[in-house]
């Protein structure tokens, strides 16, 4: 801003400031007010000739000077924000409707399990036409156990729904006229009533209690945002704005941010944490694994390095003495952001003034841990981040009980991940590993059996002698696992033979290939999460799902 002041003092012509969006216009006006400048807002370049200082919303990014009888200097966003990466022009598209994404269901297929409200789970047999009493009508044919058939008139389709209790192969097949279905419905109804009563109680408390309304300092917040080394995507910016808006309200926030792995959910959390800390509130970041806690700790530490913010991590990587000291500092208000696993919600953890709880991948926590999280919901702002939301959480968001933001746009520099399903073959594995290490990248080789993981590493070393292979899994000692991950991160090794411990939180920029042994033994949500470990920023990523023996295509992965 000092250079801008000097330029304005020495430039003899008119000055036009250009910004890309209405939101940036308000930000710039705040910045210019510090120089006691109040530019007139204009609609075209022509009008700049008549105003000493003017402001125009346009796509101009870089500034230049128009040499005329009376010169005009145009100053773009890039000139003002310096290292701040410019927001490129985005597609003018409508806001994503979560209902459209969630309810895009395919049509029923013959043999697919369906549920009849009164008779239970059967198999869809197609549409048939029957003549009853001289009147022809269409019916849905449902097949049940013991070759029983049920014909449902199309006028009663409201009684039929898709089976969503698991895979089609594992769906039960009920008997017509049997009491098993009625008992199952009754048991489910009782559980639903218990859960509903508990949820209603929690959210009634939230509505009744007045939350903390965070104060938003635009200039401070924009300075922090400017240190983000990437450009925000459209969805990411919308999520950030929604979170900040929620936090500034007197009602406690409970927002779910749903986005694919690597789509920028962590930056949304960091912006929220910044706002909380600037309001002298403490922040807790709850994560499911120790490695993810360490990853978040390093990222938060780097992001807040130039601010008077104390970031700590509570995990099994810390000694008992270190943990005790952190807890003492936390109770005294000397820790601003505390990151950790379920240890954060244990009874001996006392916050001085907790204002924001960030939960990463809620579905990975156990029942007991979720119970403790529920007790916190009535009092503080909650921000939940996930790539694969649990059905109940998503349903609550869809029905308005919890607020929802979806980040569906990948970062601009992220390349595609090519995914292949292959029968396990040494030649294919060798080719995939060599391809990656020859271009300077790294490989995850997932073998989810600790008992034989060392043998697998030895076989890979013999198969690809060019590779530097290391082993990492959750049963290692804390310090040893930390050393392994550090060595892999710093590229001392280029192949990591590992268990599913890498599922959340391992962020290695040069790891562009993942090979998953016996992929058919994993669930889709887990495969999706594992596939997301591939970064694919510097070069296109490769994901290989390998299975042991040839199987029916419908059963693979």
Coordinates of C-alpha atoms in Angstrom, one line a residue:
X1 CA 0.0 0.0 0.0
X2 CA 3.0 2.3 0.6
X3 CA 4.0 1.9 -3.1
X4 CA 0.5 2.7 -4.2
X5 CA 0.5 5.9 -2.1
X6 CA 3.8 7.0 -3.7
X7 CA 2.5 6.2 -7.2
X8 CA -0.7 8.2 -6.7
X9 CA 1.2 11.2 -5.3
X10 CA 3.5 11.3 -8.4
X11 CA 1.0 10.3 -11.2
X12 CA -0.6 13.3 -12.8
X13 CA -3.5 11.6 -14.5
X14 CA -6.7 9.7 -13.4
X15 CA -6.5 6.4 -11.6
X16 CA -8.9 3.5 -12.3
X17 CA -9.0 0.5 -10.0
X18 CA -10.2 -2.8 -11.5
X19 CA -11.6 -5.8 -9.7
X20 CA -13.1 -9.1 -11.0
X21 CA -16.1 -9.5 -8.7
X22 CA -18.6 -7.5 -6.6
X23 CA -17.1 -9.2 -3.4
X24 CA -13.6 -8.1 -4.3
X25 CA -14.9 -4.5 -4.9
X26 CA -16.0 -4.3 -1.2
X27 CA -12.6 -5.7 -0.1
X28 CA -10.7 -3.1 -2.2
X29 CA -12.9 -0.3 -0.9
X30 CA -11.9 -1.2 2.7
X31 CA -8.2 -1.3 1.8
X32 CA -8.4 2.1 0.0
X33 CA -10.2 3.7 2.9
X34 CA -6.9 3.4 4.8
X35 CA -5.4 5.8 2.2
X36 CA -8.4 8.0 2.6
X37 CA -9.4 7.2 -1.0
X38 CA -13.1 7.0 -2.1
X39 CA -13.1 6.1 -5.8
X40 CA -16.3 6.6 -7.7
X41 CA -17.9 3.3 -8.9
X42 CA -18.3 3.4 -12.7
X43 CA -19.8 1.1 -15.3
X44 CA -17.4 1.6 -18.3
X45 CA -13.8 2.6 -19.1
X46 CA -15.1 5.8 -20.8
X47 CA -16.3 7.2 -17.5
X48 CA -12.7 6.9 -16.1
X49 CA -11.7 10.0 -18.1
X50 CA -13.9 12.2 -16.0
X51 CA -13.0 10.9 -12.5
X52 CA -9.7 11.4 -10.6
X53 CA -10.3 8.0 -8.8
X54 CA -12.7 5.4 -10.0
X55 CA -13.5 1.7 -9.5
X56 CA -14.7 -0.7 -12.2
X57 CA -15.8 -4.4 -11.9
X58 CA -14.1 -6.0 -15.0
X59 CA -12.0 -8.9 -16.1
X60 CA -8.8 -6.8 -16.3
X61 CA -6.1 -8.4 -14.1
X62 CA -2.9 -6.6 -14.9
X63 CA -2.6 -2.8 -14.9
X64 CA -1.4 -0.5 -17.6
X65 CA -1.4 3.2 -18.5
X66 CA -3.4 4.8 -21.3
X67 CA -1.3 7.6 -22.8
X68 CA -3.6 10.3 -24.0
X69 CA -3.8 14.1 -23.7
X70 CA -4.8 13.2 -20.2
X71 CA -3.4 9.8 -19.1
X72 CA -5.4 7.2 -17.2
X73 CA -3.6 4.6 -15.0
X74 CA -5.5 1.3 -14.7
X75 CA -4.5 -0.7 -11.6
X76 CA -5.6 -4.4 -11.6
X77 CA -6.0 -6.9 -8.7
X78 CA -2.6 -8.5 -9.5
X79 CA -0.8 -5.1 -8.9
X80 CA -2.5 -4.6 -5.6
X81 CA -2.4 -8.1 -4.1
X82 CA 1.1 -9.1 -5.1
X83 CA 1.7 -12.8 -4.4
X84 CA -2.0 -13.4 -3.9
X85 CA -2.9 -15.8 -6.7
X86 CA -5.6 -14.3 -8.8
X87 CA -9.1 -15.7 -9.0
X88 CA -9.6 -16.6 -12.6
X89 CA -12.8 -16.1 -14.4
X90 CA -15.1 -18.9 -13.5
X91 CA -18.0 -20.5 -15.3
X92 CA -21.2 -18.7 -14.7
X93 CA -23.0 -21.7 -13.4
X94 CA -25.8 -22.1 -10.9
X95 CA -25.1 -23.1 -7.3
X96 CA -25.0 -26.8 -6.9
X97 CA -28.2 -28.3 -5.6
X98 CA -27.3 -31.1 -3.1
X99 CA -30.6 -32.8 -3.7
X100 CA -29.7 -33.3 -7.4
X101 CA -26.4 -35.0 -6.5
X102 CA -27.8 -37.3 -3.9
X103 CA -31.0 -38.3 -5.6
X104 CA -29.7 -39.2 -9.0
X105 CA -30.8 -42.9 -8.8
X106 CA -30.7 -45.3 -11.7
X107 CA -33.7 -47.3 -12.8
X108 CA -34.5 -50.7 -11.3
X109 CA -33.0 -53.8 -12.9
X110 CA -34.4 -57.3 -13.0
X111 CA -33.2 -59.3 -10.0
X112 CA -32.4 -56.2 -8.0
X113 CA -33.5 -56.2 -4.3
X114 CA -36.5 -54.0 -3.4
X115 CA -38.4 -53.4 -0.2
X116 CA -42.2 -53.7 0.1
X117 CA -43.5 -51.7 3.1
X118 CA -45.7 -54.6 4.3
X119 CA -43.9 -57.7 3.0
X120 CA -40.1 -57.0 3.3
X121 CA -37.2 -57.5 0.9
X122 CA -37.8 -59.3 -2.4
X123 CA -36.4 -59.3 -5.9
X124 CA -37.7 -57.2 -8.7
X125 CA -39.1 -59.3 -11.5
X126 CA -40.1 -56.6 -14.0
X127 CA -43.4 -55.2 -15.2
X128 CA -46.1 -57.6 -16.2
X129 CA -49.7 -57.2 -17.6
X130 CA -52.4 -59.3 -15.9
X131 CA -56.1 -59.7 -16.9
X132 CA -58.3 -59.7 -13.8
X133 CA -62.0 -59.8 -14.3
X134 CA -61.7 -58.7 -17.9
X135 CA -59.6 -55.6 -17.0
X136 CA -56.0 -55.5 -18.1
X137 CA -53.6 -53.7 -15.8
X138 CA -49.8 -53.4 -15.2
X139 CA -48.2 -54.9 -12.1
X140 CA -44.7 -55.0 -10.6
X141 CA -43.6 -58.6 -10.1
X142 CA -41.7 -59.2 -6.8
X143 CA -40.1 -62.6 -6.1
X144 CA -39.8 -63.8 -2.5
X145 CA -38.4 -66.9 -0.8
X146 CA -39.8 -70.4 -1.6
X147 CA -40.6 -69.2 -5.2
X148 CA -43.4 -67.0 -3.9
X149 CA -44.6 -64.1 -6.1
X150 CA -46.2 -60.8 -5.3
X151 CA -48.0 -58.7 -7.9
X152 CA -48.1 -55.0 -6.9
X153 CA -50.4 -52.7 -9.0
X154 CA -48.7 -49.6 -10.3
X155 CA -51.1 -47.6 -8.3
X156 CA -49.4 -48.8 -5.2
X157 CA -45.8 -47.9 -6.1
X158 CA -45.6 -45.8 -3.0
X159 CA -45.2 -49.0 -1.0
X160 CA -42.0 -50.0 -3.0
X161 CA -38.6 -48.6 -2.3
X162 CA -35.0 -49.5 -3.3
X163 CA -32.9 -51.6 -0.9
X164 CA -30.1 -49.6 0.5
X165 CA -29.0 -51.8 3.4
X166 CA -25.8 -53.0 1.7
X167 CA -24.7 -54.7 -1.4
X168 CA -27.3 -56.4 -3.6
X169 CA -25.6 -59.8 -3.1
X170 CA -25.9 -59.6 0.7
X171 CA -29.6 -58.5 0.7
X172 CA -31.9 -60.8 2.6
X173 CA -34.9 -62.6 0.8
X174 CA -38.0 -62.6 3.1
X175 CA -40.8 -65.1 3.1
X176 CA -44.3 -63.9 2.4
X177 CA -46.6 -64.1 5.4
X178 CA -43.7 -64.4 7.8
X179 CA -43.5 -62.3 11.0
X180 CA -39.7 -61.7 10.7
X181 CA -40.2 -58.5 8.6
X182 CA -42.8 -57.1 11.0
X183 CA -40.4 -57.7 14.0
X184 CA -37.5 -56.1 12.1
X185 CA -39.6 -53.0 11.4
X186 CA -40.7 -52.7 15.0
X187 CA -37.1 -53.0 16.3
X188 CA -35.9 -50.4 13.7
X189 CA -38.7 -48.0 14.7
X190 CA -37.8 -48.2 18.4
X191 CA -34.1 -47.4 17.5
X192 CA -35.2 -44.5 15.3
X193 CA -37.4 -43.1 18.1
X194 CA -34.4 -43.3 20.5
X195 CA -32.0 -41.6 18.1
X196 CA -34.6 -39.0 17.0
X197 CA -35.4 -38.1 20.6
X198 CA -31.7 -37.7 21.4
X199 CA -31.1 -35.6 18.3
X200 CA -34.1 -33.4 19.0
X201 CA -32.9 -32.9 22.5
X202 CA -29.4 -31.9 21.3
X203 CA -30.6 -29.5 18.6
X204 CA -33.4 -28.1 20.8
X205 CA -30.6 -27.1 23.3
X206 CA -28.7 -25.5 20.4
X207 CA -31.7 -23.4 19.4
X208 CA -32.5 -22.4 23.0
X209 CA -28.9 -21.4 23.9
X210 CA -27.4 -18.3 22.5
X211 CA -24.1 -19.0 20.8
X212 CA -21.0 -16.8 20.4
X213 CA -21.2 -14.4 17.5
X214 CA -17.7 -14.1 16.2
X215 CA -16.6 -10.6 15.1
X216 CA -15.3 -10.4 11.5
X217 CA -12.4 -8.0 10.7
X218 CA -12.4 -7.9 7.0
X219 CA -8.9 -6.5 6.6
X220 CA -7.3 -9.1 9.0
X221 CA -9.2 -11.9 7.3
X222 CA -8.2 -10.9 3.8
X223 CA -4.6 -10.7 4.8
X224 CA -4.7 -14.2 6.1
X225 CA -6.6 -15.4 2.9
X226 CA -3.9 -13.8 0.8
X227 CA -1.3 -16.2 2.1
X228 CA -3.1 -19.1 0.6
X229 CA -0.7 -20.3 -2.1
X230 CA -3.5 -21.5 -4.5
X231 CA -6.6 -20.0 -6.0
X232 CA -9.8 -20.9 -4.4
X233 CA -12.3 -22.9 -6.5
X234 CA -15.8 -21.5 -6.9
X235 CA -17.3 -24.2 -4.5
X236 CA -14.5 -23.7 -2.0
X237 CA -15.1 -19.9 -1.8
X238 CA -18.8 -20.5 -1.4
X239 CA -18.1 -22.9 1.5
X240 CA -15.7 -20.4 3.2
X241 CA -18.3 -17.6 2.9
X242 CA -21.0 -19.9 4.3
X243 CA -18.9 -21.0 7.3
X244 CA -17.9 -17.4 8.1
X245 CA -21.5 -16.2 7.9
X246 CA -22.6 -19.0 10.3
X247 CA -19.9 -18.1 12.8
X248 CA -20.9 -14.5 12.8
X249 CA -24.4 -15.4 13.8
X250 CA -25.5 -15.6 17.5
X251 CA -26.6 -19.2 17.0
X252 CA -24.0 -22.0 17.3
X253 CA -22.9 -23.3 13.9
X254 CA -23.3 -26.9 12.8
X255 CA -22.1 -27.2 9.2
X256 CA -21.1 -30.2 7.1
X257 CA -18.5 -29.5 4.4
X258 CA -18.6 -32.5 1.9
X259 CA -15.9 -32.7 -0.8
X260 CA -13.7 -35.2 -2.5
X261 CA -10.2 -35.9 -1.1
X262 CA -7.8 -33.1 -2.1
X263 CA -10.6 -30.6 -3.0
X264 CA -9.6 -28.0 -0.3
X265 CA -11.7 -28.8 2.8
X266 CA -8.7 -28.2 5.0
X267 CA -8.4 -24.6 3.9
X268 CA -12.0 -24.0 4.8
X269 CA -11.2 -25.3 8.3
X270 CA -8.2 -23.0 8.5
X271 CA -10.2 -19.9 7.6
X272 CA -12.7 -20.9 10.3
X273 CA -9.9 -21.5 12.9
X274 CA -8.4 -18.1 12.1
X275 CA -11.6 -16.3 12.7
X276 CA -12.0 -18.2 16.1
X277 CA -8.5 -17.5 17.2
X278 CA -8.7 -13.8 16.3
X279 CA -11.8 -13.7 18.6
X280 CA -9.6 -15.1 21.4
X281 CA -11.4 -18.5 21.3
X282 CA -9.7 -21.9 21.3
X283 CA -10.0 -24.4 18.4
X284 CA -10.1 -28.2 18.6
X285 CA -9.4 -30.2 15.5
X286 CA -10.6 -33.8 16.0
X287 CA -9.2 -36.5 13.6
X288 CA -9.5 -40.3 13.5
X289 CA -5.8 -41.3 13.2
X290 CA -2.5 -40.3 14.6
X291 CA -0.9 -39.8 11.2
X292 CA -3.7 -37.5 10.1
X293 CA -3.2 -35.5 13.4
X294 CA 0.5 -35.1 12.6
X295 CA -0.3 -34.1 9.0
X296 CA -2.8 -31.4 10.1
X297 CA -0.4 -30.2 12.8
X298 CA 2.3 -29.6 10.3
X299 CA -0.1 -27.9 7.8
X300 CA -1.6 -25.6 10.5
X301 CA 1.8 -24.8 11.9
X302 CA 3.0 -23.7 8.5
X303 CA -0.2 -21.7 7.7
X304 CA -0.1 -19.8 11.1
X305 CA 3.7 -19.5 11.2
X306 CA 3.6 -15.7 10.9
X307 CA 0.9 -15.1 13.4
X308 CA 0.9 -15.1 17.2
X309 CA -0.9 -18.4 17.3
X310 CA 0.2 -21.5 19.3
X311 CA -0.6 -24.7 17.6
X312 CA -0.2 -28.1 19.4
X313 CA -0.9 -31.7 18.7
X314 CA -2.0 -34.4 21.2
X315 CA -1.3 -37.9 20.0
X316 CA 0.7 -41.0 20.8
X317 CA 3.7 -39.5 19.0
X318 CA 4.1 -37.3 22.1
X319 CA 5.6 -38.6 25.4
X320 CA 3.6 -38.6 28.6
X321 CA 5.6 -35.6 29.8
X322 CA 4.9 -33.6 26.6
X323 CA 1.2 -34.5 26.7
X324 CA 0.9 -33.3 30.4
X325 CA 2.6 -30.0 29.5
X326 CA 0.3 -29.4 26.6
X327 CA -2.8 -30.1 28.7
X328 CA -1.6 -27.7 31.4
X329 CA -1.0 -25.0 28.7
X330 CA -4.4 -25.7 27.2
X331 CA -6.2 -25.2 30.5
X332 CA -4.4 -21.9 31.1
X333 CA -5.3 -20.6 27.6
X334 CA -1.8 -20.8 26.2
X335 CA -2.8 -23.1 23.4
X336 CA -4.9 -21.6 20.6
X337 CA -5.4 -24.6 18.3
X338 CA -5.2 -28.2 19.5
X339 CA -5.1 -31.0 17.0
X340 CA -5.5 -34.6 18.0
X341 CA -7.3 -38.0 17.9
X342 CA -10.1 -39.1 20.4
X343 CA -7.7 -38.0 23.2
X344 CA -9.2 -34.5 22.7
X345 CA -12.6 -35.6 24.1
X346 CA -11.3 -37.5 27.1
X347 CA -12.4 -36.2 30.5
X348 CA -8.9 -34.9 31.5
X349 CA -8.7 -32.5 28.6
X350 CA -9.9 -29.1 29.8
X351 CA -10.1 -26.1 27.5
X352 CA -9.9 -22.6 28.8
X353 CA -12.4 -21.2 26.3
X354 CA -13.3 -23.5 23.4
X355 CA -15.2 -21.8 20.6
X356 CA -14.8 -24.1 17.6
X357 CA -14.7 -27.9 17.1
X358 CA -13.5 -29.1 13.7
X359 CA -14.2 -32.8 13.0
X360 CA -12.4 -34.5 10.1
X361 CA -14.1 -37.7 8.8
X362 CA -16.7 -38.2 11.5
X363 CA -17.6 -41.7 10.2
X364 CA -14.3 -43.0 11.4
X365 CA -15.0 -42.5 15.1
X366 CA -16.6 -45.2 17.3
X367 CA -20.0 -45.1 19.0
X368 CA -18.6 -44.0 22.4
X369 CA -16.5 -41.2 20.8
X370 CA -19.5 -40.0 18.9
X371 CA -21.5 -39.9 22.2
X372 CA -19.0 -37.5 23.7
X373 CA -19.0 -35.4 20.5
X374 CA -22.8 -35.0 20.9
X375 CA -22.4 -33.6 24.3
X376 CA -20.3 -30.8 22.9
X377 CA -22.7 -29.9 20.1
X378 CA -25.1 -27.9 22.2
X379 CA -22.5 -25.3 23.2
X380 CA -20.0 -24.6 20.5
X381 CA -19.6 -24.1 16.8
X382 CA -19.1 -27.4 14.9
X383 CA -17.5 -27.8 11.5
X384 CA -17.5 -31.3 10.1
X385 CA -15.3 -32.2 7.1
X386 CA -15.8 -35.4 5.1
X387 CA -15.4 -37.0 1.7
X388 CA -17.8 -39.9 2.5
X389 CA -20.5 -38.7 4.9
X390 CA -22.4 -41.3 7.0
X391 CA -26.1 -41.7 5.8
X392 CA -27.5 -40.2 9.0
X393 CA -25.3 -37.1 8.9
X394 CA -26.0 -36.6 5.2
X395 CA -29.7 -37.1 5.8
X396 CA -29.7 -34.5 8.5
X397 CA -28.0 -32.0 6.2
X398 CA -30.4 -32.7 3.4
X399 CA -33.4 -32.1 5.7
X400 CA -32.0 -28.9 7.1
X401 CA -31.1 -30.0 10.6
X402 CA -27.5 -29.4 9.8
X403 CA -26.2 -26.9 7.2
X404 CA -24.5 -28.4 4.1
X405 CA -21.8 -27.1 1.8
X406 CA -20.5 -29.3 -1.1
X407 CA -17.1 -28.8 -2.8
X408 CA -17.4 -30.6 -6.1
X409 CA -14.9 -28.7 -8.1
X410 CA -11.3 -30.0 -8.2
X411 CA -8.3 -27.6 -7.9
X412 CA -7.3 -26.0 -11.1
X413 CA -3.9 -27.7 -11.3
X414 CA -5.1 -31.2 -10.3
X415 CA -4.8 -33.7 -13.0
X416 CA -6.9 -36.8 -13.6
X417 CA -6.3 -40.1 -11.8
X418 CA -6.5 -43.1 -14.1
X419 CA -8.0 -46.1 -12.4
X420 CA -7.6 -49.7 -13.5
X421 CA -9.0 -53.0 -12.2
X422 CA -6.6 -55.9 -13.0
X423 CA -6.0 -59.5 -11.8
X424 CA -2.8 -59.5 -9.7
X425 CA 0.1 -59.8 -12.1
X426 CA 3.8 -59.3 -11.3
X427 CA 4.5 -57.8 -14.8
X428 CA 1.7 -55.2 -14.4
X429 CA 2.9 -54.3 -10.9
X430 CA 6.6 -54.0 -12.0
X431 CA 5.6 -51.8 -15.0
X432 CA 3.4 -49.5 -12.8
X433 CA 6.2 -49.0 -10.2
X434 CA 8.9 -48.5 -12.7
X435 CA 6.8 -46.0 -14.6
X436 CA 6.4 -43.9 -11.5
X437 CA 9.9 -44.0 -10.1
X438 CA 11.4 -43.2 -13.6
X439 CA 9.5 -39.9 -13.6
X440 CA 10.7 -39.1 -10.1
X441 CA 7.5 -40.0 -8.3
X442 CA 6.6 -42.3 -5.4
X443 CA 4.3 -45.3 -5.0
X444 CA 2.0 -46.6 -2.3
X445 CA 1.7 -50.4 -2.3
X446 CA -1.2 -51.4 0.0
X447 CA -0.9 -54.8 1.5
X448 CA -3.4 -55.0 4.4
X449 CA -2.0 -57.9 6.3
X450 CA 0.6 -57.0 8.9
X451 CA 1.6 -60.7 9.4
X452 CA 2.9 -61.0 5.8
X453 CA 3.7 -57.4 5.0
X454 CA 7.5 -57.8 5.4
X455 CA 7.4 -60.8 3.0
X456 CA 5.5 -58.7 0.5
X457 CA 8.2 -55.9 0.7
X458 CA 10.9 -58.5 0.1
X459 CA 9.1 -59.8 -3.0
X460 CA 8.7 -56.2 -4.3
X461 CA 12.4 -55.5 -3.8
X462 CA 13.2 -58.6 -5.8
X463 CA 10.6 -57.8 -8.5
X464 CA 11.7 -54.1 -8.8
X465 CA 15.4 -53.9 -7.7
X466 CA 15.5 -50.3 -9.0
X467 CA 13.0 -49.3 -6.2
X468 CA 13.9 -48.2 -2.6
X469 CA 11.2 -50.0 -0.5
X470 CA 10.2 -49.3 3.1
X471 CA 7.4 -50.7 5.2
X472 CA 4.9 -48.8 7.4
X473 CA 1.8 -50.0 9.4
X474 CA -0.2 -49.2 12.5
X475 CA 1.3 -51.9 14.7
X476 CA 4.7 -50.2 14.6
X477 CA 6.1 -48.2 17.6
X478 CA 5.1 -44.6 17.4
X479 CA 8.6 -43.2 16.8
X480 CA 9.4 -45.9 14.3
X481 CA 6.3 -45.2 12.3
X482 CA 7.0 -41.4 12.4
X483 CA 10.5 -42.0 11.1
X484 CA 9.2 -44.2 8.2
X485 CA 6.6 -41.6 7.2
X486 CA 9.2 -38.8 7.4
X487 CA 11.7 -40.8 5.3
X488 CA 9.0 -41.5 2.7
X489 CA 7.9 -37.9 2.7
X490 CA 11.4 -36.6 2.1
X491 CA 11.9 -39.2 -0.8
X492 CA 14.6 -41.3 0.9
X493 CA 12.4 -44.2 -0.3
X494 CA 10.1 -44.3 -3.3
X495 CA 7.9 -47.3 -2.6
X496 CA 5.9 -47.5 0.7
X497 CA 4.5 -51.0 1.4
X498 CA 1.7 -50.1 3.9
X499 CA -1.6 -51.0 5.5
X500 CA -4.7 -48.9 5.4
X501 CA -3.1 -46.6 7.9
X502 CA -2.6 -44.3 4.9
X503 CA -6.3 -44.0 4.3
X504 CA -6.6 -40.6 6.0
X505 CA -4.1 -37.9 6.2
X506 CA -1.0 -39.0 4.4
X507 CA -0.3 -36.1 2.0
X508 CA 2.8 -36.8 -0.1
X509 CA 3.0 -34.4 -3.1
X510 CA 5.1 -36.7 -5.2
X511 CA 3.1 -39.9 -4.6
X512 CA 1.3 -40.3 -7.9
X513 CA 0.6 -44.0 -7.9
X514 CA -1.2 -46.4 -5.6
X515 CA -1.5 -50.2 -6.0
X516 CA -4.1 -51.9 -3.8
X517 CA -3.7 -55.6 -3.3
X518 CA -7.0 -57.6 -3.0
X519 CA -9.1 -54.6 -3.7
X520 CA -12.2 -56.7 -3.7
X521 CA -11.9 -57.0 0.1
X522 CA -12.5 -53.3 0.6
X523 CA -15.7 -51.3 0.6
X524 CA -16.3 -48.6 -2.0
X525 CA -16.0 -45.8 0.5
X526 CA -12.6 -47.1 1.6
X527 CA -11.4 -47.5 -1.9
X528 CA -12.5 -44.0 -2.8
X529 CA -10.6 -42.6 0.2
X530 CA -7.5 -44.7 -0.6
X531 CA -7.6 -43.6 -4.2
X532 CA -7.6 -40.0 -3.0
X533 CA -4.1 -40.4 -1.5
X534 CA -2.8 -39.9 -5.0
X535 CA -2.0 -36.3 -5.4
X536 CA -1.8 -35.9 -9.2
X537 CA -0.6 -32.3 -9.3
X538 CA 2.7 -32.5 -11.1
X539 CA 1.7 -35.5 -13.3
X540 CA -1.4 -37.6 -13.9
X541 CA -2.0 -40.2 -11.2
X542 CA -2.4 -44.0 -11.4
X543 CA -4.6 -46.2 -9.2
X544 CA -4.5 -50.0 -9.7
X545 CA -7.1 -52.2 -8.0
X546 CA -5.6 -55.7 -8.0
X547 CA -7.6 -58.8 -7.2
X548 CA -6.3 -62.4 -6.6
X549 CA -8.5 -64.5 -8.9
X550 CA -10.8 -63.8 -11.8
X551 CA -14.3 -63.0 -10.6
X552 CA -17.6 -61.9 -12.0
X553 CA -17.3 -58.2 -13.1
X554 CA -20.2 -57.2 -10.8
X555 CA -18.3 -58.4 -7.7
X556 CA -15.0 -56.7 -8.3
X557 CA -14.1 -54.0 -5.8

